[in-house]
Amino acid sequence: VVYEPGSKLSKASAIIKSIFSVHKDIFYDLSKNDELLSIVRSVLDSDVYVHQSRVNLQAAFHGEGFRWHSDFETWHIEDGMPKPRAVSIVLLLDDVFPWNGALMG
């Protein structure tokens, strides 16, 4: 993976931990998927947009995890998200097991 502006490096090493704005390239078709958009519109009862997208990387047995947290404060202050009305969608790119570096279990 090539480092790009906006990517987040792990504090413990020079390994890339997150790649941002993947809905503009890699996952563009997924961000426009009618089935997913229909579900999100139903949950929020309004039209929707992609505020942020990223791929979080976690190697098995190494690296730092992602602790549970609230993203709204950062999204509001740094990115200008107007209200705490958001849906996060997690798409696992590989099989997830406790022994292979799962971000969520």
mmCIF file of C-alpha atoms in Angstrom:
data_model
loop_
_atom_site.group_PDB
_atom_site.id
_atom_site.type_symbol
_atom_site.label_atom_id
_atom_site.label_comp_id
_atom_site.label_asym_id
_atom_site.label_seq_id
_atom_site.Cartn_x
_atom_site.Cartn_y
_atom_site.Cartn_z
ATOM 1 C CA VAL A 1 0.000 0.000 0.000
ATOM 2 C CA VAL A 2 1.345 3.402 -0.918
ATOM 3 C CA TYR A 3 1.115 6.237 1.600
ATOM 4 C CA GLU A 4 -1.236 8.956 0.423
ATOM 5 C CA PRO A 5 -2.054 12.342 1.978
ATOM 6 C CA GLY A 6 -4.747 11.831 4.593
ATOM 7 C CA SER A 7 -3.633 8.288 5.405
ATOM 8 C CA LYS A 8 -2.992 7.634 9.086
ATOM 9 C CA LEU A 9 0.246 5.977 10.181
ATOM 10 C CA SER A 10 0.430 3.748 13.239
ATOM 11 C CA LYS A 11 2.228 5.459 16.158
ATOM 12 C CA ALA A 12 4.185 2.267 16.874
ATOM 13 C CA SER A 13 5.627 1.940 13.372
ATOM 14 C CA ALA A 14 5.554 3.330 9.867
ATOM 15 C CA ILE A 15 2.751 0.926 8.894
ATOM 16 C CA ILE A 16 -0.300 2.527 7.339
ATOM 17 C CA LYS A 17 -3.277 2.126 9.677
ATOM 18 C CA SER A 18 -6.040 3.907 7.720
ATOM 19 C CA ILE A 19 -6.598 5.040 4.153
ATOM 20 C CA PHE A 20 -9.238 7.762 3.798
ATOM 21 C CA SER A 21 -11.664 8.802 1.023
ATOM 22 C CA VAL A 22 -11.864 5.344 -0.564
ATOM 23 C CA HIS A 23 -15.432 6.064 -1.746
ATOM 24 C CA LYS A 24 -13.932 8.339 -4.411
ATOM 25 C CA ASP A 25 -11.932 5.545 -6.044
ATOM 26 C CA ILE A 26 -11.806 1.979 -4.817
ATOM 27 C CA PHE A 27 -15.326 1.748 -3.384
ATOM 28 C CA TYR A 28 -17.102 4.284 -5.605
ATOM 29 C CA ASP A 29 -19.634 1.745 -6.914
ATOM 30 C CA LEU A 30 -20.360 0.516 -3.387
ATOM 31 C CA SER A 31 -20.979 4.076 -2.173
ATOM 32 C CA LYS A 32 -23.661 4.398 -4.864
ATOM 33 C CA ASN A 33 -25.236 0.968 -4.225
ATOM 34 C CA ASP A 34 -29.044 1.357 -4.269
ATOM 35 C CA GLU A 35 -29.636 -1.430 -1.745
ATOM 36 C CA LEU A 36 -27.277 0.067 0.863
ATOM 37 C CA LEU A 37 -28.535 3.605 0.230
ATOM 38 C CA SER A 38 -32.131 2.466 0.628
ATOM 39 C CA ILE A 39 -31.361 0.939 4.036
ATOM 40 C CA VAL A 40 -29.508 4.041 5.248
ATOM 41 C CA ARG A 41 -32.255 6.371 3.976
ATOM 42 C CA SER A 42 -34.777 4.250 5.856
ATOM 43 C CA VAL A 43 -32.783 4.383 9.106
ATOM 44 C CA LEU A 44 -32.211 8.158 8.943
ATOM 45 C CA ASP A 45 -35.567 8.945 7.300
ATOM 46 C CA SER A 46 -33.875 11.443 4.969
ATOM 47 C CA ASP A 47 -31.620 11.723 1.964
ATOM 48 C CA VAL A 48 -27.982 10.774 2.639
ATOM 49 C CA TYR A 49 -24.421 11.466 1.548
ATOM 50 C CA VAL A 50 -21.009 9.937 2.234
ATOM 51 C CA HIS A 51 -19.272 12.110 4.815
ATOM 52 C CA GLN A 52 -16.140 10.017 5.162
ATOM 53 C CA SER A 53 -14.839 6.642 4.075
ATOM 54 C CA ARG A 54 -11.754 4.700 4.987
ATOM 55 C CA VAL A 55 -10.102 1.319 4.998
ATOM 56 C CA ASN A 56 -8.682 0.396 8.421
ATOM 57 C CA LEU A 57 -5.831 -2.090 8.268
ATOM 58 C CA GLN A 58 -4.867 -4.441 11.083
ATOM 59 C CA ALA A 59 -2.223 -7.154 10.785
ATOM 60 C CA ALA A 60 -2.666 -10.309 12.837
ATOM 61 C CA PHE A 61 -0.838 -10.238 16.194
ATOM 62 C CA HIS A 62 0.706 -6.808 15.465
ATOM 63 C CA GLY A 63 -0.179 -3.166 15.455
ATOM 64 C CA GLU A 64 -2.618 -1.059 17.387
ATOM 65 C CA GLY A 65 -6.315 -1.719 17.681
ATOM 66 C CA PHE A 66 -9.187 0.680 17.238
ATOM 67 C CA ARG A 67 -10.864 1.276 20.583
ATOM 68 C CA TRP A 68 -14.586 2.020 20.706
ATOM 69 C CA HIS A 69 -15.172 5.743 20.452
ATOM 70 C CA SER A 70 -17.507 8.412 19.127
ATOM 71 C CA ASP A 71 -16.546 9.937 15.789
ATOM 72 C CA PHE A 72 -19.043 12.804 15.795
ATOM 73 C CA GLU A 73 -16.961 15.239 17.847
ATOM 74 C CA THR A 74 -14.055 14.999 15.400
ATOM 75 C CA TRP A 75 -16.311 14.965 12.337
ATOM 76 C CA HIS A 76 -18.144 18.049 13.635
ATOM 77 C CA ILE A 77 -15.099 20.122 14.637
ATOM 78 C CA GLU A 78 -12.603 19.093 11.958
ATOM 79 C CA ASP A 79 -14.824 18.036 9.044
ATOM 80 C CA GLY A 80 -17.900 20.212 9.514
ATOM 81 C CA MET A 81 -20.551 17.510 10.003
ATOM 82 C CA PRO A 82 -23.566 19.608 11.055
ATOM 83 C CA LYS A 83 -25.527 17.146 13.243
ATOM 84 C CA PRO A 84 -24.887 13.767 14.918
ATOM 85 C CA ARG A 85 -27.032 11.931 12.367
ATOM 86 C CA ALA A 86 -24.813 9.276 10.863
ATOM 87 C CA VAL A 87 -24.700 5.607 10.046
ATOM 88 C CA SER A 88 -21.441 3.677 9.955
ATOM 89 C CA ILE A 89 -21.268 0.702 7.638
ATOM 90 C CA VAL A 90 -18.583 -1.907 8.178
ATOM 91 C CA LEU A 91 -17.580 -4.072 5.243
ATOM 92 C CA LEU A 92 -15.138 -6.805 6.238
ATOM 93 C CA LEU A 93 -12.664 -7.461 3.429
ATOM 94 C CA ASP A 94 -11.420 -10.766 4.845
ATOM 95 C CA ASP A 95 -12.636 -13.539 7.123
ATOM 96 C CA VAL A 96 -12.615 -12.416 10.755
ATOM 97 C CA PHE A 97 -11.335 -14.571 13.594
ATOM 98 C CA PRO A 98 -9.843 -13.666 16.999
ATOM 99 C CA TRP A 99 -6.455 -14.890 15.786
ATOM 100 C CA ASN A 100 -6.139 -12.967 12.510
ATOM 101 C CA GLY A 101 -6.212 -9.336 13.605
ATOM 102 C CA ALA A 102 -9.933 -8.651 13.570
ATOM 103 C CA LEU A 103 -10.861 -5.013 14.169
ATOM 104 C CA MET A 104 -14.293 -5.995 15.416
ATOM 105 C CA GLY A 105 -15.314 -9.276 16.868
#
